[in-house]
Coordinates of C-alpha atoms in Angstrom, one line a residue:
Chain A
X287 CA -45.2 -37.5 21.0
X288 CA -43.8 -36.4 17.8
X289 CA -40.1 -35.0 17.6
X290 CA -41.2 -33.3 14.4
X291 CA -44.1 -31.4 15.8
X292 CA -42.2 -29.7 18.4
X293 CA -41.3 -26.0 17.8
X294 CA -37.7 -25.5 17.3
X295 CA -35.6 -24.8 20.2
X296 CA -33.7 -21.8 18.4
X297 CA -35.7 -20.2 16.3
X298 CA -33.2 -17.7 14.6
X299 CA -30.8 -20.4 14.2
X300 CA -33.3 -22.8 12.6
X301 CA -34.7 -20.1 10.5
X302 CA -31.3 -19.0 9.0
X303 CA -30.4 -22.7 8.5
X304 CA -33.6 -22.9 6.3
X305 CA -33.1 -19.7 4.6
X306 CA -29.2 -19.3 4.0
X307 CA -29.9 -16.4 1.5
X308 CA -31.5 -14.3 4.7
X309 CA -27.7 -15.2 6.3
X310 CA -26.0 -13.9 3.4
X311 CA -28.0 -10.8 3.2
X312 CA -27.4 -9.9 7.0
X313 CA -23.7 -10.6 6.6
X314 CA -23.4 -8.6 3.7
X315 CA -25.8 -5.7 4.4
X316 CA -23.2 -3.3 6.3
X317 CA -20.3 -3.9 4.6
X318 CA -21.7 -3.3 1.2
X319 CA -23.9 -0.1 2.2
X320 CA -20.6 1.2 3.8
X321 CA -18.3 0.1 0.3
X322 CA -21.1 1.1 -2.1
X323 CA -22.5 4.1 0.0
X324 CA -19.2 5.6 1.1
X325 CA -16.7 4.6 -1.7
X326 CA -18.5 3.9 -5.1
X327 CA -20.6 7.1 -4.6
X328 CA -17.9 9.0 -4.0
X329 CA -16.1 7.8 -6.9
X330 CA -19.4 8.3 -8.9
X331 CA -19.5 11.8 -7.8
X332 CA -16.0 12.7 -8.8
X333 CA -16.8 11.2 -12.0
X334 CA -20.1 13.6 -12.1
X335 CA -17.7 16.6 -11.0
X336 CA -15.8 16.1 -13.8
X337 CA -18.2 17.3 -16.2
X338 CA -19.3 20.2 -14.1
X339 CA -17.4 23.6 -14.5
X340 CA -15.9 26.3 -12.1
X341 CA -17.5 29.9 -12.1
X342 CA -14.4 32.0 -13.3
X343 CA -16.0 34.9 -11.2
X344 CA -17.0 33.4 -8.0
X345 CA -14.7 30.5 -8.5
X346 CA -17.9 28.1 -7.1
X347 CA -18.3 24.9 -8.5
X348 CA -21.5 24.9 -10.8
X349 CA -23.3 21.6 -12.0
X350 CA -23.8 21.3 -15.6
X351 CA -22.5 19.5 -18.2
X352 CA -19.2 20.4 -20.3
X353 CA -16.4 18.2 -21.6
X354 CA -14.0 21.0 -21.5
X355 CA -12.3 19.4 -18.3
X356 CA -11.5 16.6 -20.5
X357 CA -10.5 18.3 -23.6
X358 CA -7.9 20.5 -21.7
X359 CA -6.1 17.0 -20.6
X360 CA -5.0 16.9 -24.3
X361 CA -5.3 20.6 -25.5
X362 CA -3.2 22.4 -22.8
X363 CA 0.5 21.5 -23.6
X364 CA 1.4 21.7 -19.8
X365 CA -1.0 18.9 -19.0
X366 CA -0.5 16.9 -22.1
X367 CA 3.0 16.7 -21.3
X368 CA 2.6 16.1 -17.6
X369 CA 0.6 12.7 -18.5
X370 CA 3.3 11.7 -20.8
X371 CA 5.9 12.3 -18.3
X372 CA 4.1 10.3 -15.5
X373 CA 3.8 7.4 -17.9
X374 CA 7.1 7.9 -18.6
X375 CA 8.3 7.8 -15.0
X376 CA 6.1 4.7 -14.3
X377 CA 7.4 2.7 -17.0
X378 CA 10.9 3.7 -16.1
X379 CA 10.4 2.6 -12.7
X380 CA 9.0 -0.6 -13.6
X381 CA 12.0 -1.3 -15.5
X382 CA 14.6 -0.4 -13.0
X383 CA 12.7 -2.7 -10.4
X384 CA 12.6 -5.8 -13.0
X385 CA 16.3 -5.0 -13.7
X386 CA 17.3 -5.6 -10.1
X387 CA 14.7 -8.1 -9.4
X388 CA 15.9 -10.9 -11.8
X389 CA 19.8 -11.0 -11.1
X390 CA 18.6 -10.8 -7.1
X391 CA 16.0 -13.8 -7.4
X392 CA 18.3 -15.7 -9.4
X393 CA 20.8 -15.3 -6.5
X394 CA 18.4 -15.9 -3.7
X395 CA 17.0 -19.1 -5.3
X396 CA 20.0 -20.8 -7.1
X397 CA 23.0 -19.7 -5.3
X398 CA 22.6 -18.8 -1.8
X399 CA 22.5 -20.8 0.7
X400 CA 19.3 -21.5 2.8
X401 CA 20.2 -19.0 5.8
X402 CA 21.2 -16.5 3.2
X403 CA 18.2 -16.9 1.2
X404 CA 15.8 -16.5 4.4
X405 CA 18.2 -13.5 5.5
X406 CA 17.5 -12.0 2.2
X407 CA 13.7 -12.7 2.0
X408 CA 13.2 -10.9 5.2
X409 CA 15.7 -7.9 4.2
X410 CA 13.5 -7.5 1.0
X411 CA 10.4 -7.5 2.8
X412 CA 11.2 -5.6 6.0
X413 CA 11.2 -2.1 4.3
X414 CA 7.9 -2.5 3.0
X415 CA 6.7 -1.6 6.6
X416 CA 8.9 1.2 7.4
X417 CA 6.0 3.6 6.2
X418 CA 6.0 5.7 3.0
X419 CA 6.4 9.1 4.0
X420 CA 9.5 7.9 6.2
X421 CA 11.3 6.3 3.1
X422 CA 10.4 9.6 1.2
X423 CA 12.0 11.5 3.8
X424 CA 15.0 8.9 3.9
X425 CA 15.7 9.4 0.2
X426 CA 15.3 13.1 0.6
X427 CA 18.1 12.9 3.1
X428 CA 20.5 10.7 0.9
X429 CA 19.9 13.0 -2.2
X430 CA 20.2 16.1 -1.0
X431 CA 23.2 18.3 -1.7
X432 CA 24.9 17.7 1.4
X433 CA 23.5 14.0 1.8
X434 CA 25.0 10.8 1.6
X435 CA 25.0 10.3 -2.2
X436 CA 27.1 13.3 -2.8
X437 CA 29.1 12.5 0.0
X438 CA 30.1 9.1 -1.5
X439 CA 30.8 10.1 -5.0
X440 CA 32.8 13.4 -4.2
X441 CA 36.1 11.5 -4.5
X442 CA 35.2 10.5 -7.9
X443 CA 34.9 14.4 -8.7
X444 CA 31.3 13.8 -9.5
X445 CA 28.2 15.0 -7.9
X446 CA 24.7 13.8 -7.5
X447 CA 21.9 14.3 -10.0
X448 CA 20.2 16.6 -7.7
X449 CA 16.5 16.7 -7.4
X450 CA 14.7 15.8 -10.8
X451 CA 13.4 13.0 -13.0
X452 CA 16.1 10.5 -12.1
X453 CA 15.9 10.8 -8.6
X454 CA 11.9 10.2 -8.6
X455 CA 12.6 7.0 -10.7
X456 CA 15.3 5.8 -7.9
X457 CA 12.5 7.0 -5.2
X458 CA 9.5 5.3 -6.6
X459 CA 11.7 2.0 -7.2
X460 CA 12.8 2.4 -3.8
X461 CA 9.2 2.3 -2.3
X462 CA 7.7 -0.2 -4.5
X463 CA 10.8 -2.7 -5.2
X464 CA 9.5 -5.2 -2.9
X465 CA 6.4 -5.7 -5.0
X466 CA 8.1 -7.0 -8.2
X467 CA 11.3 -8.7 -6.0
X468 CA 8.9 -11.1 -4.1
X469 CA 7.1 -12.4 -7.0
X470 CA 10.2 -12.9 -9.2
X471 CA 12.0 -14.7 -6.5
X472 CA 8.9 -17.1 -5.8
X473 CA 8.7 -17.6 -9.3
X474 CA 12.6 -18.5 -10.1
X475 CA 12.5 -20.9 -6.6
X476 CA 9.3 -22.9 -8.2
X477 CA 11.2 -23.4 -11.5
X478 CA 12.4 -27.5 -11.4
X479 CA 16.1 -28.0 -11.1
X480 CA 16.3 -30.6 -14.1
X481 CA 15.2 -27.7 -16.7
X482 CA 18.7 -26.3 -15.8
X483 CA 20.4 -30.0 -15.9
X484 CA 18.9 -30.4 -19.4
X485 CA 19.9 -26.9 -20.5
X486 CA 23.3 -27.7 -19.1
X487 CA 23.5 -31.1 -20.8
X488 CA 22.4 -29.5 -24.0
X489 CA 25.3 -27.0 -23.7
X490 CA 24.2 -23.9 -22.5
X491 CA 26.2 -22.0 -19.8
X492 CA 24.7 -20.0 -17.1
X493 CA 23.8 -17.0 -19.0
X494 CA 22.4 -18.2 -21.9
X495 CA 20.1 -20.8 -19.6
X496 CA 19.1 -17.4 -17.8
X497 CA 18.1 -15.9 -21.0
X498 CA 16.3 -18.5 -22.9
X499 CA 15.3 -20.8 -20.0
X500 CA 14.4 -18.8 -16.9
X501 CA 13.5 -15.4 -18.5
X502 CA 10.5 -16.6 -20.5
X503 CA 9.4 -18.6 -17.4
X504 CA 9.1 -15.8 -14.9
X505 CA 7.6 -13.5 -17.6
X506 CA 4.1 -13.9 -15.7
X507 CA 5.8 -13.0 -12.0
X508 CA 7.5 -10.1 -13.8
X509 CA 4.2 -8.9 -15.1
X510 CA 2.4 -9.3 -12.0
X511 CA 4.9 -7.3 -10.1
X512 CA 4.8 -4.6 -12.9
X513 CA 1.4 -3.9 -12.3
X514 CA 2.1 -2.9 -8.9
X515 CA 5.1 -0.9 -9.6
X516 CA 3.4 0.8 -12.5
X517 CA 0.1 1.6 -11.2
X518 CA 1.6 2.5 -7.8
X519 CA 4.1 4.9 -9.3
X520 CA 1.4 6.6 -11.7
X521 CA -0.8 7.9 -8.8
X522 CA 2.2 9.2 -6.6
X523 CA 2.8 13.1 -6.4
X524 CA 4.6 13.4 -3.1
X525 CA 7.8 11.9 -4.6
X526 CA 7.5 14.6 -7.2
X527 CA 7.0 17.2 -4.8
X528 CA 9.9 16.2 -2.4
X529 CA 12.7 14.9 -4.6
X530 CA 11.5 16.1 -8.0
X531 CA 12.5 19.6 -7.9
X532 CA 10.1 21.5 -10.2
X533 CA 9.0 18.1 -12.0
X534 CA 4.9 17.5 -11.9
X535 CA 3.2 14.5 -12.1
X536 CA -0.7 13.7 -13.0
X537 CA -1.0 13.5 -9.0
X538 CA 0.3 17.0 -8.6
X539 CA -2.4 18.5 -10.9
X540 CA -5.0 16.7 -9.1
X541 CA -3.8 17.8 -5.9
X542 CA -3.3 21.5 -6.9
X543 CA -6.6 21.6 -8.2
X544 CA -8.8 20.0 -5.7
X545 CA -9.5 23.2 -3.8
X546 CA -9.1 25.8 -6.7
X547 CA -10.8 23.9 -9.5
X548 CA -12.4 20.6 -8.4
X549 CA -13.8 19.9 -12.1
X550 CA -10.5 19.6 -13.4
X551 CA -8.9 17.6 -10.5
X552 CA -11.8 15.5 -11.1
X553 CA -11.3 15.0 -14.8
X554 CA -7.3 14.5 -14.3
X555 CA -8.4 11.6 -11.7
X556 CA -9.3 9.6 -14.6
X557 CA -5.9 9.7 -16.0
X558 CA -4.2 7.5 -14.0
X559 CA -7.1 5.3 -13.9
X560 CA -7.0 4.8 -17.7
X561 CA -3.3 4.3 -17.8
X562 CA -3.8 1.4 -15.3
X563 CA -6.9 -0.3 -17.0
X564 CA -4.9 -0.1 -20.4
X565 CA -2.0 -1.7 -18.6
X566 CA -4.1 -4.3 -17.0
X567 CA -5.6 -5.2 -20.8
X568 CA -2.3 -5.4 -22.2
X569 CA -1.1 -7.9 -19.2
X570 CA -4.0 -9.9 -19.2
X571 CA -3.1 -10.6 -23.2
X572 CA 0.2 -12.2 -21.8
X573 CA -2.1 -14.6 -19.6
X574 CA -0.1 -13.4 -16.3
X575 CA -3.0 -12.3 -14.2
X576 CA -4.6 -15.5 -13.5
X577 CA -1.5 -16.4 -11.6
X578 CA -1.9 -13.8 -9.4
Chain B
X763 CA 21.8 -26.9 -11.2
X764 CA 22.5 -23.3 -12.6
X765 CA 26.0 -23.0 -13.0
X766 CA 27.8 -19.7 -13.6
X767 CA 31.4 -18.6 -14.1
X768 CA 33.3 -17.0 -11.2
X769 CA 32.9 -13.7 -12.8
X770 CA 29.1 -13.9 -13.2
X771 CA 28.7 -15.0 -9.8
X772 CA 30.7 -12.1 -8.6
X773 CA 28.7 -9.8 -10.5
X774 CA 25.5 -11.2 -8.9
X775 CA 26.9 -10.7 -5.6
X776 CA 27.5 -7.1 -6.3
X777 CA 24.2 -6.7 -7.6
X778 CA 22.6 -8.0 -4.3
X779 CA 25.1 -5.8 -2.5
X780 CA 23.7 -2.6 -4.6
X781 CA 20.3 -3.6 -3.9
X782 CA 20.8 -4.0 -0.2
X783 CA 22.8 -0.8 0.2
X784 CA 19.9 0.9 -1.8
X785 CA 17.3 -0.2 0.4
X786 CA 18.9 0.1 3.8
X787 CA 21.4 3.0 3.3
X788 CA 18.7 5.7 3.2
X789 CA 16.8 4.6 6.3
X790 CA 20.1 4.4 8.4
X791 CA 20.9 7.9 7.2
X792 CA 17.3 9.0 8.6
X793 CA 17.9 7.1 11.9
X794 CA 21.1 8.6 12.3
X795 CA 20.1 11.9 11.4
X796 CA 17.7 11.7 14.6
X797 CA 20.8 12.0 17.0
X798 CA 22.6 14.8 15.0
X799 CA 23.6 17.3 17.3
X800 CA 23.0 20.1 14.4
X801 CA 19.8 21.5 13.7
X802 CA 19.7 21.0 9.8
X803 CA 20.1 17.1 8.7
X804 CA 23.3 16.6 7.2
X805 CA 26.0 13.6 6.3
X806 CA 28.6 12.9 7.5
X807 CA 27.2 13.6 11.1
X808 CA 30.0 15.4 13.2
X809 CA 28.4 15.2 16.7
X810 CA 25.6 13.2 18.3
X811 CA 23.0 14.1 20.8
X812 CA 19.8 13.2 22.4
X813 CA 18.7 16.7 22.4
X814 CA 16.0 16.5 19.6
X815 CA 14.6 13.7 21.5
X816 CA 13.9 15.8 24.3
X817 CA 12.7 18.9 22.1
X818 CA 10.4 16.1 20.4
X819 CA 9.1 14.6 23.6
X820 CA 8.1 17.9 25.1
X821 CA 6.7 19.4 21.9
X822 CA 2.9 20.1 22.0
X823 CA 1.9 19.6 18.2
X824 CA 3.9 16.6 18.3
X825 CA 2.2 15.3 21.2
X826 CA -1.2 16.4 19.5
X827 CA -0.5 15.0 15.7
X828 CA 0.5 11.5 17.9
X829 CA -3.1 11.5 19.8
X830 CA -4.9 12.1 16.4
X831 CA -2.9 9.2 14.6
X832 CA -3.8 6.9 17.2
X833 CA -7.4 8.2 17.8
X834 CA -8.0 7.7 13.8
X835 CA -6.0 4.5 13.5
X836 CA -8.5 3.1 16.4
X837 CA -11.3 4.4 14.8
X838 CA -10.6 2.8 11.3
X839 CA -9.2 -0.4 12.8
X840 CA -12.4 -1.0 14.6
X841 CA -14.8 -0.3 11.8
X842 CA -12.7 -2.2 9.7
X843 CA -12.4 -5.4 11.9
X844 CA -16.4 -5.3 12.1
X845 CA -16.9 -4.9 8.2
X846 CA -13.7 -7.0 7.1
X847 CA -14.9 -10.1 9.2
X848 CA -18.5 -9.6 8.1
X849 CA -17.4 -9.8 4.4
X850 CA -14.9 -12.5 4.9
X851 CA -18.0 -14.9 6.5
X852 CA -20.1 -14.2 3.7
X853 CA -17.8 -15.1 1.1
X854 CA -16.3 -18.2 2.9
X855 CA -19.9 -19.5 3.6
X856 CA -22.1 -18.7 0.7
X857 CA -21.4 -18.8 -3.1
X858 CA -23.6 -16.4 -4.9
X859 CA -23.6 -14.3 -8.0
X860 CA -21.6 -11.3 -7.7
X861 CA -18.9 -12.8 -5.6
X862 CA -16.2 -11.6 -7.5
X863 CA -17.3 -8.1 -7.9
X864 CA -17.7 -7.9 -3.9
X865 CA -13.9 -8.9 -3.7
X866 CA -13.1 -6.2 -6.4
X867 CA -15.1 -3.6 -3.9
X868 CA -12.8 -4.8 -1.1
X869 CA -9.6 -4.2 -3.0
X870 CA -10.5 -1.1 -5.0
X871 CA -9.7 1.5 -2.2
X872 CA -6.2 0.3 -1.9
X873 CA -5.8 -0.4 -5.7
X874 CA -6.9 2.8 -6.7
X875 CA -4.2 5.4 -6.4
X876 CA -4.1 7.3 -3.3
X877 CA -4.6 10.8 -4.7
X878 CA -7.9 9.5 -6.5
X879 CA -9.2 7.9 -3.5
X880 CA -8.5 10.9 -1.6
X881 CA -9.6 13.5 -3.8
X882 CA -12.9 11.4 -4.3
X883 CA -13.7 11.8 -0.6
X884 CA -12.9 15.3 -0.5
X885 CA -14.8 16.2 -3.7
X886 CA -17.7 14.5 -1.6
X887 CA -17.2 16.3 1.7
X888 CA -16.6 19.7 0.2
X889 CA -18.8 19.8 -3.0
X890 CA -21.7 17.6 -1.9
X891 CA -22.1 17.0 1.9
X892 CA -20.8 20.7 2.9
X893 CA -23.4 22.5 0.7
X894 CA -25.8 20.2 1.9
X895 CA -25.5 21.7 5.5
X896 CA -23.6 18.2 6.7
X897 CA -20.2 19.2 8.1
X898 CA -18.2 15.5 8.6
X899 CA -15.2 17.1 9.9
X900 CA -12.8 14.9 11.8
X901 CA -15.0 11.6 11.2
X902 CA -14.4 12.0 7.5
X903 CA -11.0 11.2 7.8
X904 CA -11.8 7.8 10.1
X905 CA -14.3 7.0 7.3
X906 CA -11.6 7.2 4.5
X907 CA -9.2 5.2 6.4
X908 CA -11.7 2.6 7.4
X909 CA -12.5 2.1 4.0
X910 CA -9.0 1.2 2.8
X911 CA -8.3 -0.7 6.0
X912 CA -11.4 -3.0 5.5
X913 CA -9.1 -5.4 3.0
X914 CA -6.4 -5.9 5.6
X915 CA -8.9 -7.6 8.1
X916 CA -10.7 -9.4 5.2
X917 CA -7.5 -11.0 3.6
X918 CA -6.4 -12.4 7.0
X919 CA -10.1 -13.5 8.3
X920 CA -10.8 -15.1 5.0
X921 CA -7.6 -17.0 4.5
X922 CA -8.2 -18.5 8.0
X923 CA -11.8 -19.5 7.5
X924 CA -10.9 -21.2 4.3
X925 CA -8.5 -23.5 6.2
X926 CA -10.9 -24.1 8.8
X927 CA -12.7 -27.7 8.9
X928 CA -16.5 -26.7 8.6
X929 CA -17.3 -30.1 9.9
X930 CA -16.3 -29.0 13.3
X931 CA -19.1 -26.3 13.2
X932 CA -21.6 -28.5 11.6
X933 CA -20.8 -31.1 14.7
X934 CA -21.3 -28.5 17.0
X935 CA -24.9 -27.7 15.7
X936 CA -25.7 -31.0 15.3
X937 CA -24.8 -31.3 19.2
X938 CA -27.3 -28.8 19.7
X939 CA -25.5 -25.3 19.8
X940 CA -27.0 -22.8 17.9
X941 CA -25.5 -20.1 15.4
X942 CA -24.6 -17.9 18.2
X943 CA -23.0 -20.7 20.5
X944 CA -21.5 -22.6 17.6
X945 CA -19.6 -19.3 16.6
X946 CA -18.5 -18.3 20.2
X947 CA -17.4 -21.9 21.2
X948 CA -16.0 -23.1 17.9
X949 CA -15.6 -20.5 15.3
X950 CA -13.9 -17.6 17.5
X951 CA -11.3 -19.9 19.1
X952 CA -10.2 -20.7 15.8
X953 CA -10.1 -17.1 13.7
X954 CA -9.3 -14.8 16.9
X955 CA -5.7 -14.8 16.0
X956 CA -6.1 -14.0 12.5
X957 CA -8.8 -11.6 13.5
X958 CA -6.4 -9.8 15.9
X959 CA -3.2 -10.0 13.2
X960 CA -5.9 -8.2 10.4
X961 CA -6.8 -5.8 13.1
X962 CA -3.1 -4.8 13.9
X963 CA -2.1 -4.5 10.1
X964 CA -5.1 -2.4 9.7
X965 CA -4.1 -0.2 12.2
X966 CA -0.5 -0.1 11.1
X967 CA -1.5 0.9 7.4
X968 CA -3.9 3.9 8.8
X969 CA -1.2 4.9 11.0
X970 CA 1.2 5.3 8.0
X971 CA -1.5 6.4 5.5
X972 CA -0.6 9.9 4.3
X973 CA -2.0 10.5 0.9
X974 CA -5.8 10.0 1.7
X975 CA -5.1 12.0 5.0
X976 CA -3.8 15.1 3.0
X977 CA -7.3 15.3 1.4
X978 CA -9.6 14.3 4.2
X979 CA -8.1 15.7 7.6
X980 CA -10.0 18.7 8.6
X981 CA -8.3 22.1 8.8
X982 CA -5.8 22.4 11.6
X983 CA -5.7 18.6 12.5
X984 CA -2.5 16.7 12.0
X985 CA -1.5 13.3 12.3
X986 CA 1.9 12.3 12.7
X987 CA 2.8 11.9 8.9
X988 CA 0.9 15.2 8.2
X989 CA 3.2 16.9 10.7
X990 CA 6.2 15.1 9.2
X991 CA 5.1 16.3 5.9
X992 CA 4.4 20.0 6.9
X993 CA 7.9 20.3 8.1
X994 CA 9.5 18.7 5.1
X995 CA 7.8 21.3 3.2
X996 CA 10.3 23.8 5.2
X997 CA 13.5 24.6 3.0
X998 CA 15.9 22.8 5.4
X999 CA 15.3 19.7 7.3
X1000 CA 15.1 20.0 10.9
X1001 CA 16.7 16.9 12.9
X1002 CA 13.5 17.0 15.0
X1003 CA 11.6 15.5 12.1
X1004 CA 14.0 12.5 11.9
X1005 CA 13.4 12.0 15.5
X1006 CA 9.6 11.9 14.7
X1007 CA 9.9 9.6 11.7
X1008 CA 12.2 7.2 13.3
X1009 CA 9.4 6.7 16.1
X1010 CA 6.8 6.4 13.2
X1011 CA 9.1 3.5 11.7
X1012 CA 8.9 1.8 15.4
X1013 CA 5.5 2.3 15.8
X1014 CA 4.7 0.7 12.5
X1015 CA 7.1 -2.4 13.1
X1016 CA 5.6 -3.3 16.2
X1017 CA 1.9 -3.9 15.3
X1018 CA 3.4 -5.8 12.0
X1019 CA 5.8 -7.9 14.1
X1020 CA 3.1 -9.1 16.3
X1021 CA 1.0 -9.5 13.7
X1022 CA 3.2 -12.1 11.7
X1023 CA 3.8 -13.9 15.1
X1024 CA 0.1 -14.3 15.7
X1025 CA -0.4 -15.5 12.1
X1026 CA 2.7 -17.9 12.3
X1027 CA 2.1 -19.5 15.7
X1028 CA -1.6 -20.2 14.6
X1029 CA 0.0 -22.0 11.2
X1030 CA 2.4 -24.1 12.7
X1031 CA -0.2 -25.8 15.2

């Protein structure tokens, strides 16, 4: 009696063991059908719609081919100004986050006692989970006319900025700060101690060491964090709507056109994507993305 | 050691204080205002009361919104659990051409701005599916949510699978178990906590999601975030919104907390 001649007891398992490709296909079939069939096709159709036009009389979308929608991004002054403004806001948010994340990271990693460090790490991470809209609502309550901020600064004889670009920047920084603070803190923590000893032996005090040793070494972490703060801010429009007064961002144009003029909305969706791709390419040149 | 002068240290502590104040003061204002006796939110709060909690509890639209949120989040979670773990198993077990593309595909829905993803779905539903005579309705919202939730399950399951010892599965097969038996008796017990943790995060992500929901919710259907959004659009913010927002904070913390505990206990073993 030969063992080899016996028919396999578990035909499916044996087959899949001998044909791993079939197993891979079976695993990936459903998820890829979903992601490509639902999501990638939707993105592709959005791009296609960007070349269509809206009938001015019936206001229905008509298939066709026109570059008008893309041209309008540059030629309509209000549209162009909005793109530039959005870019400026996203850069400002990134700067605010970095300016606060570095000192916080230095304090946590090098000065705080262990219990304090753990407490701060939890304190920074927790608000990430409080929900986007809830935080927006909280910022609105804080900066509204009879809100906490004005109440705090009133004794100083000043009043808050009111809803506008500065409050948008603060709100977005509030929303995305953990994405910058956590990688920066981790990077500072990983710096070897003897670097600081060497710097001190060579006569550098605290701040020169920070500027000339710490900052260059944690630049990759700052860039990695900035990818989040920058791209999340670019696409946002609810902050502009609720704490921005009359300020518009690219997202506002997309959102207000999706029902009236879908082709314009579709063309504008490419603006944040283009900015993010440009930013990622710049970031890649610094060599920071490999470490993410 | 990094040494600073007393003044620099004090400066750093002040900055840390500002950051903490900045991160927690707004949320505190919000939660306290849920107990504000006045109808319109304000600061400082003069009189506290629980009356808005009673009103929120009785409100029919809020209940309907809560039910919608729970339904959509459950649906999205279930779909994401299946799709996310399938991809995690495929990427863990096989090396193949296009692996990094599949990875990118999973992250893309949350990497792109929510407004772009939302508009893409809305455009497909209203400019392509509806003219073709297909009304996706309520299910469109679940489809969009599941797509962004896949990455949550994937990340958790994939991280666990990577740490699992493959020889345990091989041993099980050598001892005569088939793929199914091995999966059920060897693989599942090792990865189920990561599976549950990922599922909870997917639920929380869907429960909080607002931008994509704006564009994919059928007319007249509100989730809790959409209900809050509608109320925020009114000129004066009613205190009852703060009650709902506080509930949302609690409801999104619970799954995240449980999920963290699940991942942690397993890591400590």
